[in-house]
JSON list of C-alpha atoms and ligand atoms in Angstrom, two decimals:
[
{"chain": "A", "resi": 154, "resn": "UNK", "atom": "CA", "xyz": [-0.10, 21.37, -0.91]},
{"chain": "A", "resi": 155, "resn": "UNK", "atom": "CA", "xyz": [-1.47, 18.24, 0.87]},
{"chain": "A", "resi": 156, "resn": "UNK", "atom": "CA", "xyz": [-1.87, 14.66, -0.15]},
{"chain": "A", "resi": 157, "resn": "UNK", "atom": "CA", "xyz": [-5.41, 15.10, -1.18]},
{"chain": "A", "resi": 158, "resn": "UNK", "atom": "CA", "xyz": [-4.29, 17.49, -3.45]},
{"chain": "A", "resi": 159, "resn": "UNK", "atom": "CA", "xyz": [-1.63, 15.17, -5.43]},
{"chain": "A", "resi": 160, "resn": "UNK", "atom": "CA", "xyz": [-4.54, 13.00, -6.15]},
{"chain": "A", "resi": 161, "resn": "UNK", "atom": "CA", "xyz": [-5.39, 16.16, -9.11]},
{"chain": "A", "resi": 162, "resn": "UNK", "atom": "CA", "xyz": [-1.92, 15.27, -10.43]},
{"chain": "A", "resi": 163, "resn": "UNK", "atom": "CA", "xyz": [-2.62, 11.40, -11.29]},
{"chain": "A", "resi": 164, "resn": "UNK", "atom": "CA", "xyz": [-4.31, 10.53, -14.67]},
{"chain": "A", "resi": 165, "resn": "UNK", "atom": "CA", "xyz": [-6.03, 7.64, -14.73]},
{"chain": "A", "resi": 166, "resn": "UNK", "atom": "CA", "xyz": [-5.47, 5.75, -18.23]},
{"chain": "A", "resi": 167, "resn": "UNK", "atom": "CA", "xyz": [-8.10, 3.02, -18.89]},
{"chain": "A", "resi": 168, "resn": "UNK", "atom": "CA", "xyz": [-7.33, -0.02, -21.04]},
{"chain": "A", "resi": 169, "resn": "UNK", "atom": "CA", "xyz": [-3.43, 0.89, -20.68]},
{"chain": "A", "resi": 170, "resn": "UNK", "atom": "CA", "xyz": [-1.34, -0.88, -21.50]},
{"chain": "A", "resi": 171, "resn": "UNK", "atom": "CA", "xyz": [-3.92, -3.86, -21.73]},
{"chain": "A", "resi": 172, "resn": "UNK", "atom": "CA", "xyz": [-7.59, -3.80, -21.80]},
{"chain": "A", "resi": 173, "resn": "UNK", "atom": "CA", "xyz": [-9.13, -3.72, -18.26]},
{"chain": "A", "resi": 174, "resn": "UNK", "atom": "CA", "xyz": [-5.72, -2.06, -16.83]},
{"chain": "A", "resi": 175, "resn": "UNK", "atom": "CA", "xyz": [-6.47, 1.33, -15.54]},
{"chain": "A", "resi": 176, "resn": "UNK", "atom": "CA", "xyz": [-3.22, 3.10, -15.58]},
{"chain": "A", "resi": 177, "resn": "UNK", "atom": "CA", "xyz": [-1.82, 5.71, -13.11]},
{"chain": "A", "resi": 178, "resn": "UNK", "atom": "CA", "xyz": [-0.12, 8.12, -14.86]},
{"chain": "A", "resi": 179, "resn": "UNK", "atom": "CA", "xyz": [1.85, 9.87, -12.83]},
{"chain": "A", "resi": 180, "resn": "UNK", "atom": "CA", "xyz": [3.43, 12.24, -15.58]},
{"chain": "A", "resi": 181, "resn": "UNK", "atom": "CA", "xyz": [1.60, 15.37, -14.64]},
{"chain": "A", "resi": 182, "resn": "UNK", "atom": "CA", "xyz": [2.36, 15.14, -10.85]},
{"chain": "A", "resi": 183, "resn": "UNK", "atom": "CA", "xyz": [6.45, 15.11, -12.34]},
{"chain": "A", "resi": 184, "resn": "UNK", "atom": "CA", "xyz": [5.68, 18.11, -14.45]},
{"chain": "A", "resi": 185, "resn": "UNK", "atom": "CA", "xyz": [4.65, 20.13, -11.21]},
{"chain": "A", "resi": 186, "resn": "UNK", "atom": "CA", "xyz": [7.56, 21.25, -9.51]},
{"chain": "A", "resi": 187, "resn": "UNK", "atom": "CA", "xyz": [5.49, 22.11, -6.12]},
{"chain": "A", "resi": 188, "resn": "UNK", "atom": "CA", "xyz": [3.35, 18.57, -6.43]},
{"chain": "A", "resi": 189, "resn": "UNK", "atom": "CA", "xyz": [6.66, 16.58, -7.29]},
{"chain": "A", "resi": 190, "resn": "UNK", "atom": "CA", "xyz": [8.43, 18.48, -4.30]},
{"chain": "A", "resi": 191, "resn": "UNK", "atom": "CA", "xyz": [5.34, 17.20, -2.07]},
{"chain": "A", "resi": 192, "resn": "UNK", "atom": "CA", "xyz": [5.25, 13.38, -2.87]},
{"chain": "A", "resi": 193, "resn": "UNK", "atom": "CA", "xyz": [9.02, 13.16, -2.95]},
{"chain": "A", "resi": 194, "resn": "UNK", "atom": "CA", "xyz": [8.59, 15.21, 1.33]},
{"chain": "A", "resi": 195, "resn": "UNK", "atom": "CA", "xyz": [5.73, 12.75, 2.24]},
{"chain": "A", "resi": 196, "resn": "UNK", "atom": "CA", "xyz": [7.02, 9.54, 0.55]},
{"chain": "A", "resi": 197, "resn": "UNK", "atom": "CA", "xyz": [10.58, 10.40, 2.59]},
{"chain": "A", "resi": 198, "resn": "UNK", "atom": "CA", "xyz": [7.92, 11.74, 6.07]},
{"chain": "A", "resi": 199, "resn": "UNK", "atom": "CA", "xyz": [7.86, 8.38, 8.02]},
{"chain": "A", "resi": 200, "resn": "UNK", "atom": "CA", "xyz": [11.44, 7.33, 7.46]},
{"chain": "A", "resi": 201, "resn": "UNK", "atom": "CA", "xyz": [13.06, 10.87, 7.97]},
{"chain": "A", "resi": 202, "resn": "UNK", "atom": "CA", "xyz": [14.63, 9.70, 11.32]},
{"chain": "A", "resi": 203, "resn": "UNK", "atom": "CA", "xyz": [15.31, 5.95, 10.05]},
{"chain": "A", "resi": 204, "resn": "UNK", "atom": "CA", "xyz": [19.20, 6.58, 9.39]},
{"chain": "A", "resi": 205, "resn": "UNK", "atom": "CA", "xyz": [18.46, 5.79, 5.52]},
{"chain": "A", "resi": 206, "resn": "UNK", "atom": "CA", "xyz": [21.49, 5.18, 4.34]},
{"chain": "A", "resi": 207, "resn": "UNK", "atom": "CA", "xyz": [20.86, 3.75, 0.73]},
{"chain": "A", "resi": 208, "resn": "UNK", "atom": "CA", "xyz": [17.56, 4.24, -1.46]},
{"chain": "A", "resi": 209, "resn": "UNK", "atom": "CA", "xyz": [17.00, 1.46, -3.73]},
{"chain": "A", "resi": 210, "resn": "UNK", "atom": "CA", "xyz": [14.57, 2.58, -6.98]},
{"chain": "A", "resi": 211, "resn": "UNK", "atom": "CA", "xyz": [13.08, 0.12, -8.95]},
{"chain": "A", "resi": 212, "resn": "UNK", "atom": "CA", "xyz": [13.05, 0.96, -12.70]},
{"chain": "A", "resi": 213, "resn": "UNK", "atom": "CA", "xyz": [11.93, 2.79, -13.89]},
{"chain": "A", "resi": 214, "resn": "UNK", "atom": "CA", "xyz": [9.39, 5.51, -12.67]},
{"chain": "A", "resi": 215, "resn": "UNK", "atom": "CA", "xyz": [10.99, 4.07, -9.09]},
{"chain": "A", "resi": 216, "resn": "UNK", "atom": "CA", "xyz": [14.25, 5.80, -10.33]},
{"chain": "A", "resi": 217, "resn": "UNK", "atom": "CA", "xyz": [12.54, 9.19, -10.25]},
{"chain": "A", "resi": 218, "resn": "UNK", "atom": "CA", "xyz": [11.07, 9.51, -7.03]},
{"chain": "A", "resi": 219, "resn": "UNK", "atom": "CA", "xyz": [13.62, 7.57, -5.47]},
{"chain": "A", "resi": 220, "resn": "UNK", "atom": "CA", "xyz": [16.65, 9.66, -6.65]},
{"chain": "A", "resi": 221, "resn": "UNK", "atom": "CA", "xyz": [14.82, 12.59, -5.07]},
{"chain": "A", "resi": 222, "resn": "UNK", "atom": "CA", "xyz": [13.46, 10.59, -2.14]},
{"chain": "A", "resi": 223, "resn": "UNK", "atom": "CA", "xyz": [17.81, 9.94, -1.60]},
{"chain": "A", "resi": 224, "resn": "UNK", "atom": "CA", "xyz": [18.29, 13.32, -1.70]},
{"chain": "A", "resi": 225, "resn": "UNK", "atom": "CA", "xyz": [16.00, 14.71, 0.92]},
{"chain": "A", "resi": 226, "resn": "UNK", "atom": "CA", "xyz": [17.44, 11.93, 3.21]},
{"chain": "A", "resi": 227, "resn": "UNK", "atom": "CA", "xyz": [20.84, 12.55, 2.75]},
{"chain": "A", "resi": 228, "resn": "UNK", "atom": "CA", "xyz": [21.43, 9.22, 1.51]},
{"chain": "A", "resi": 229, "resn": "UNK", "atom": "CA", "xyz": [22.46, 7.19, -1.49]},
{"chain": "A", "resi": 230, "resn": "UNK", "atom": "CA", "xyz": [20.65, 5.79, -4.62]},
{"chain": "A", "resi": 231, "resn": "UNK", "atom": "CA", "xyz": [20.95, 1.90, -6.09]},
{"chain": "A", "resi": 232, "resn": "UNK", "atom": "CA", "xyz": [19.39, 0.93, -9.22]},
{"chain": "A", "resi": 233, "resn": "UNK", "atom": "CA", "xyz": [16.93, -2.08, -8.93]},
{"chain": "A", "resi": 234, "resn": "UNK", "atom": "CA", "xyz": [16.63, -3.10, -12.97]},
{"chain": "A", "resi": 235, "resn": "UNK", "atom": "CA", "xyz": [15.07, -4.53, -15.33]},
{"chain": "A", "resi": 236, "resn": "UNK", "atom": "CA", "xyz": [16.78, -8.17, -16.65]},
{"chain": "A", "resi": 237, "resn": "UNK", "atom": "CA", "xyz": [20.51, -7.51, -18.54]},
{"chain": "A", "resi": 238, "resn": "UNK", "atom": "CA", "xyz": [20.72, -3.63, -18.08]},
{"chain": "A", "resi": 239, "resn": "UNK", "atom": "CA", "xyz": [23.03, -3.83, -15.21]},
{"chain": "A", "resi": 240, "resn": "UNK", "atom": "CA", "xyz": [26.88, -3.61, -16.51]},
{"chain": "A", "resi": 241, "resn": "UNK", "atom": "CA", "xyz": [28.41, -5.43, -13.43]},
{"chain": "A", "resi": 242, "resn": "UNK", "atom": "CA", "xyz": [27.86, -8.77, -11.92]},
{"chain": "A", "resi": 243, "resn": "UNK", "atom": "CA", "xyz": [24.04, -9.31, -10.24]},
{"chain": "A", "resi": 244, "resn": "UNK", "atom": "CA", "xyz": [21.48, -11.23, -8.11]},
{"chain": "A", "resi": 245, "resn": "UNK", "atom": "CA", "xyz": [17.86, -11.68, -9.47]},
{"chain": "A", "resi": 246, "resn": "UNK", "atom": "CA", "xyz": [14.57, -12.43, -8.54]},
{"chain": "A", "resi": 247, "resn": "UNK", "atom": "CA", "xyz": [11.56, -13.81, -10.71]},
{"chain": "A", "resi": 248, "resn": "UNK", "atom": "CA", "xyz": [8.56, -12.60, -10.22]},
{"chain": "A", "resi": 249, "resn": "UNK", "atom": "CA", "xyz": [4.48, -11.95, -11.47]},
{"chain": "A", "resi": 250, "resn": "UNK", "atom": "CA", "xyz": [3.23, -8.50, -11.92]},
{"chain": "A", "resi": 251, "resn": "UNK", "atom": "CA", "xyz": [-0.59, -7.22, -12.76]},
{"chain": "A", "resi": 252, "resn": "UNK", "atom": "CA", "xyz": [0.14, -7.37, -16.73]},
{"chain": "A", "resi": 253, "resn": "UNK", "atom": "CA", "xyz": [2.64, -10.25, -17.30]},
{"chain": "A", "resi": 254, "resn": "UNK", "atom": "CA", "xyz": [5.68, -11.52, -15.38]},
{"chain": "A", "resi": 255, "resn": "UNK", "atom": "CA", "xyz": [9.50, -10.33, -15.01]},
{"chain": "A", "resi": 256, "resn": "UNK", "atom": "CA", "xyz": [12.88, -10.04, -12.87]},
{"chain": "A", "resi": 257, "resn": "UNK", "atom": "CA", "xyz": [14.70, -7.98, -10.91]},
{"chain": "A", "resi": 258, "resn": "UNK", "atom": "CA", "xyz": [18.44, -7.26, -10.68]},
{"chain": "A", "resi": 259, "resn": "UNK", "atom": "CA", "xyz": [20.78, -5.99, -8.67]},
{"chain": "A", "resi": 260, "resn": "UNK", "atom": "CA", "xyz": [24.66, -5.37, -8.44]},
{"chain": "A", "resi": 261, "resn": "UNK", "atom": "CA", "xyz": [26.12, -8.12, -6.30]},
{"chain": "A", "resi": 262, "resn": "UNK", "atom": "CA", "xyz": [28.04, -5.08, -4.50]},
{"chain": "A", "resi": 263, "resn": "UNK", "atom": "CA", "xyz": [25.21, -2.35, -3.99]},
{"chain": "A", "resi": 264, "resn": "UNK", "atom": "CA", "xyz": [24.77, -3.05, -0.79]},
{"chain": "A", "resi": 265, "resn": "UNK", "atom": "CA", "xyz": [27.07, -3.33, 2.58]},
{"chain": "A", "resi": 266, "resn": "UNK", "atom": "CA", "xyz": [26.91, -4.42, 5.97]},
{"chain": "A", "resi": 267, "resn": "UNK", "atom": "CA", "xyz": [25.69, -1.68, 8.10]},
{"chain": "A", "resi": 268, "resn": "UNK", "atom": "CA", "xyz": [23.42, 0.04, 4.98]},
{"chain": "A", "resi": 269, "resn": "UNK", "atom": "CA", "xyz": [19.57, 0.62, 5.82]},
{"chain": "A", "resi": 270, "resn": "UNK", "atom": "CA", "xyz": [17.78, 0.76, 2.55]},
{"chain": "A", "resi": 271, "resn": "UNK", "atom": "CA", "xyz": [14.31, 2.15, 1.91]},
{"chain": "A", "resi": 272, "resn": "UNK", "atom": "CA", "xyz": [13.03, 0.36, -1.70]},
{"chain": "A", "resi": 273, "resn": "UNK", "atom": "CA", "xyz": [11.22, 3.34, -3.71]},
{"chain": "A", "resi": 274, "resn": "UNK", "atom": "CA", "xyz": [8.41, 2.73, -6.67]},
{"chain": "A", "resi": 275, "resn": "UNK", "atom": "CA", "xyz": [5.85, 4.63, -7.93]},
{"chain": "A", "resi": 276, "resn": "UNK", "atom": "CA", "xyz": [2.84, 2.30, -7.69]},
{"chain": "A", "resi": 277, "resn": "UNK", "atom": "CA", "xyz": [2.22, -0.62, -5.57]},
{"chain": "A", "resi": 278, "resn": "UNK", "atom": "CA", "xyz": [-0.59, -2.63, -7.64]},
{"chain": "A", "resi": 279, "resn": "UNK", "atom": "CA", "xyz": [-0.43, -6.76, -6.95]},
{"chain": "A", "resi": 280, "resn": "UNK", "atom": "CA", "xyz": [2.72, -6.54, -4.56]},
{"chain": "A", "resi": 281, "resn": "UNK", "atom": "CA", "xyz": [5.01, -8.64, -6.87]},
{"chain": "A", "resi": 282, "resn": "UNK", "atom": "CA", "xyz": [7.94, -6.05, -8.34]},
{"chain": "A", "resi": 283, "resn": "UNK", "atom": "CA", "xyz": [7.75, -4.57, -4.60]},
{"chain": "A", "resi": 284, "resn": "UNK", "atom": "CA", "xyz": [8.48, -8.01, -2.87]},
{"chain": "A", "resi": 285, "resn": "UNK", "atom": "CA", "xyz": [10.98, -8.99, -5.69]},
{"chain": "A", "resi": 286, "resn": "UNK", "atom": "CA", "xyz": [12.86, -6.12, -4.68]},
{"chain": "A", "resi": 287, "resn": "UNK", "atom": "CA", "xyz": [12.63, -6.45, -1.08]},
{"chain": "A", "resi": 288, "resn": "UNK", "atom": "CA", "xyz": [13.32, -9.47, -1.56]},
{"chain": "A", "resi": 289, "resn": "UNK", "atom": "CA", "xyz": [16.89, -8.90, -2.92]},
{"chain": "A", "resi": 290, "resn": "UNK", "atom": "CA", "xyz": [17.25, -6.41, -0.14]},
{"chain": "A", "resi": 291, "resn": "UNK", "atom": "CA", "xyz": [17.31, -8.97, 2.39]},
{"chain": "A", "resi": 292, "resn": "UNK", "atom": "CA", "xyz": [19.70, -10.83, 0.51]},
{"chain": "A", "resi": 293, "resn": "UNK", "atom": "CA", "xyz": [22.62, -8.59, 1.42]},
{"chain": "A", "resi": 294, "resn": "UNK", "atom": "CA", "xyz": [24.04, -8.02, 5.11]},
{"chain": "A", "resi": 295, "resn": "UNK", "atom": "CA", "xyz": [21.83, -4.98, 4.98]},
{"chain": "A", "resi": 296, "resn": "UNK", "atom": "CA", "xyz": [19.11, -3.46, 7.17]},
{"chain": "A", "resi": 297, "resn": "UNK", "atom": "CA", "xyz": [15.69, -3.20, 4.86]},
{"chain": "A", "resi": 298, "resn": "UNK", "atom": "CA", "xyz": [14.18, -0.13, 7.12]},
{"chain": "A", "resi": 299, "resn": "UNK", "atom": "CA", "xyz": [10.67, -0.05, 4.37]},
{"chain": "A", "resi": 300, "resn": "UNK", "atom": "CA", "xyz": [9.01, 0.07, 1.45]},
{"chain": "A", "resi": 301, "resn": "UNK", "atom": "CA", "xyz": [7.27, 3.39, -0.30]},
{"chain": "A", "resi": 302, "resn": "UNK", "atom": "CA", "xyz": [5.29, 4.26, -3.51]},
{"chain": "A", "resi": 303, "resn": "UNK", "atom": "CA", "xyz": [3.35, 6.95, -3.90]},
{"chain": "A", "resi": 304, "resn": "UNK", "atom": "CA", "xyz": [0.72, 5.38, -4.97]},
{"chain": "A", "resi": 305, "resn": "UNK", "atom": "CA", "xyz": [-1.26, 2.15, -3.69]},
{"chain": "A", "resi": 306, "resn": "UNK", "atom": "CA", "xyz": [-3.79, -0.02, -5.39]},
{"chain": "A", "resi": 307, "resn": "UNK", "atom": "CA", "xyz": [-5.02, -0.95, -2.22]},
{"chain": "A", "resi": 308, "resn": "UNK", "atom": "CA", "xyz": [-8.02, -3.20, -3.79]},
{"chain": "A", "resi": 309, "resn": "UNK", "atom": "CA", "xyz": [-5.50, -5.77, -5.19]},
{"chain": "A", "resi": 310, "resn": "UNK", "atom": "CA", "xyz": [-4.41, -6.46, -1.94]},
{"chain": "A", "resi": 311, "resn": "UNK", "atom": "CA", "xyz": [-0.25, -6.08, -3.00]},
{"chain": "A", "resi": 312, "resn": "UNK", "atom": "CA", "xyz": [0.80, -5.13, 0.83]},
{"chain": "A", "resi": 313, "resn": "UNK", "atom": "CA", "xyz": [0.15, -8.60, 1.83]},
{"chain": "A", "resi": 314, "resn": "UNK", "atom": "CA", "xyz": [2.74, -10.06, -0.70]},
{"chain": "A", "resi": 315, "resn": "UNK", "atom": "CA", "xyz": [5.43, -8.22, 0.87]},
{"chain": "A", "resi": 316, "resn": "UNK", "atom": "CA", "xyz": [5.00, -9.34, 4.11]},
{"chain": "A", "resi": 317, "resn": "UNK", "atom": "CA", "xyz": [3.90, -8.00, 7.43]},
{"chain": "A", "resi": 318, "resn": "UNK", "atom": "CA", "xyz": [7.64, -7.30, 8.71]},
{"chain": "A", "resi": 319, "resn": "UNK", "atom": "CA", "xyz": [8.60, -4.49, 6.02]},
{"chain": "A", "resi": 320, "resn": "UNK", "atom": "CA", "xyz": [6.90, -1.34, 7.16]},
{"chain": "A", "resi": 321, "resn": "UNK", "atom": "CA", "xyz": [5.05, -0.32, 4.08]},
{"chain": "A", "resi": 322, "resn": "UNK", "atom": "CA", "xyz": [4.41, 3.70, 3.41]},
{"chain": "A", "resi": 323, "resn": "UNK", "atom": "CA", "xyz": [1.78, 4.98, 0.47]},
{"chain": "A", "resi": 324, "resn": "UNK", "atom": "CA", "xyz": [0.93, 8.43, 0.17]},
{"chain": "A", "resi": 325, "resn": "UNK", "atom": "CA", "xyz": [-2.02, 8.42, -2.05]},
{"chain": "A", "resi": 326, "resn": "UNK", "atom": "CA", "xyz": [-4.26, 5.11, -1.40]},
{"chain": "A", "resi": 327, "resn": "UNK", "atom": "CA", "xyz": [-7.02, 4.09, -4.30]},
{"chain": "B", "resi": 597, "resn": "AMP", "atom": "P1", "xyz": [2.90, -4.96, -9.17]},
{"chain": "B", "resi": 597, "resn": "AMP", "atom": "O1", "xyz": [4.11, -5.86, -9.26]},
{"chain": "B", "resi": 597, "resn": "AMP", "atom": "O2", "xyz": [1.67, -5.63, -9.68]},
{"chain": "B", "resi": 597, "resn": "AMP", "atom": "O3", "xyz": [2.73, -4.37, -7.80]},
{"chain": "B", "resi": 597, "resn": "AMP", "atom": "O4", "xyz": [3.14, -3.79, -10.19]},
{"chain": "B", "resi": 597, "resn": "AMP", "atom": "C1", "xyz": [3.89, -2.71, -9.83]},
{"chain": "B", "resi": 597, "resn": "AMP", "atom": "C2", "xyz": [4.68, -2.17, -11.00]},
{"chain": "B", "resi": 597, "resn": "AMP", "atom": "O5", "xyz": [3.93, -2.12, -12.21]},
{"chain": "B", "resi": 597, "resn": "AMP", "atom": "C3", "xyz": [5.10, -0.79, -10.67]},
{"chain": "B", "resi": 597, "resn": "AMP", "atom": "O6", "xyz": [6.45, -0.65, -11.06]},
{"chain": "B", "resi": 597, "resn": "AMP", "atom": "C4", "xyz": [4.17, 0.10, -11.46]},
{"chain": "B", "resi": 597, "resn": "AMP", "atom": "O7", "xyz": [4.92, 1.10, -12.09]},
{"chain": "B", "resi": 597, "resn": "AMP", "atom": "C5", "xyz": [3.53, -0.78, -12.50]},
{"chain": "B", "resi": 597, "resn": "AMP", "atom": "N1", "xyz": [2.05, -0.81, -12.44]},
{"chain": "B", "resi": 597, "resn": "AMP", "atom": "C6", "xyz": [1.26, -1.86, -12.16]},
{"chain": "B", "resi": 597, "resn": "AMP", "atom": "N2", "xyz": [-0.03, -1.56, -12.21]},
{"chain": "B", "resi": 597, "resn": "AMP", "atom": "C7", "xyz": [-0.09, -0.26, -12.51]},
{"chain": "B", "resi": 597, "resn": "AMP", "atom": "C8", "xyz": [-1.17, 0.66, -12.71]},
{"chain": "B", "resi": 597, "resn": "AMP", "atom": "N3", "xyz": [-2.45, 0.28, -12.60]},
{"chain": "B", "resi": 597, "resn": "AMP", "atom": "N4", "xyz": [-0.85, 1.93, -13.00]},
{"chain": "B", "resi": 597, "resn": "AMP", "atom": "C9", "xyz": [0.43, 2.32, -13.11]},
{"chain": "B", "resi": 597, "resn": "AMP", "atom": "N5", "xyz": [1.48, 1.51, -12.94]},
{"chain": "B", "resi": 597, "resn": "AMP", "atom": "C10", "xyz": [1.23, 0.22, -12.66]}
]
C-alpha cells in the first residue's frame, strides 16, 4: 500500500463539527489493519535513524498514531493533554485552533535531559495545537528532533506557525 492509497481511507465530513469545517475523519484508515500499519511506517520513515527516544501524542487521535509511531521506533510514549486530565503536576500552553481556542499540558517530569522527542497528531490544520506542543517540548532540557501528522491542511498555511527550525513530516498533503 502507498500513500496515495491512504488518501481512500480519509472521510471527509463537511460542516463538522461547525458549519464550513470539513472534517478528516480518519476512523476508517484505523479500522484497516494494513492502511493503519502504513501511516503509522511512513509517519515514523524520515525519523527512523533520529535516535527517537520519546514520542509525545497530542490528545487525542495524536495518542493513536503516536503510541504506534513509539513502537516502531523503539521508543517511549508521553501524553500531551487536554486542560486538568493530567494526574501529576504540569506546564501549559494557550493556544488558537481552526474551531475555537484551548491548552496544552504536560507532566513537569515527562521529559529528561538527553530525550529526543518526535510530537505526533493526526492533522495539522492552522498550526496552533502543533506549535503549543512543540512548544512545551522545548521547554524541557530535551532535543525536539520533529513534528508528524498524517495528515496536512496545507491551504491554511499551519507549517509556518511552528517555525522553520522543527523539521515538519506529513504523509498525506490536502
Ligand atoms: P490546528 O491547531 O488548527 O492545527 O488543529 C489541529 C487539531 O485539530 C488536530 O488535533 C486535529 O485533530 C484537529 N483538526 C483541526 N482541523 C481539522 C479538520 N479539518 N479535520 C480533522 N481534524 C481537525
Amino acid at each position: 500500500m502507498t500513500d496515495n492509497d491512504l488518501r481512500n481511507f480519509i472521510r471527509d465530513v463537511p460542516d463538522f463539527p461547525k458549519p464550513g469545517i470539513l472534517f478528516k475523519d480518519i476512523t476508517p484508515m484505523l479500522r484497516s489493519p494494513r492502511a493503519l500499519e502504513t501511516a503509522c511506517r511512513l509517519l515514523a520513515e524520515p525519523f527512523r535513524d533520529a535516535n527517537v527516544t520519546q514520542v509525545a501524542g497530542i490528545e487525542s487521535r495524536g495518542f493513536i498514531f503516536g503510541s504506534i509511531v513509539a513502537r516502531n521506533l523503539g521508543a517511549g510514549f508521553i501524553p500531551i493533554r487536554k486542560p486538568g486530565k493530567l494526574p501529576w503536576s504540569t506546564r501549559r500552553h494557550e493556544y488558537v485552533l481552526e474551531y475555537g481556542s484551548d491548552a496544552l499540558e504536560v507532566h513537569d517530569d515527562a521529559l529528561e535531559s538527553g530525550d529526543r522527542v518526535l510530537v505526533i497528531d493526526d492533522v495539522l490544520a492552522t498550526g496552533g495545537t502543533l506549535a503549543a506542543a512543540t512548544h512545551l517540548v522545548r521547554g524541557f532540557d530535551a532535543t525536539l528532533v520533529g513534528a508528524a501528522t498524517v495528515i496536512e491542511l496545507s491551504f491554511l498555511n499551519g507549517r509556518e506557525k511552528m517555525g522553520t527550525d522543527t523539521p515538519f513530516h506529513a504523509v498525506l498533503r490536502y
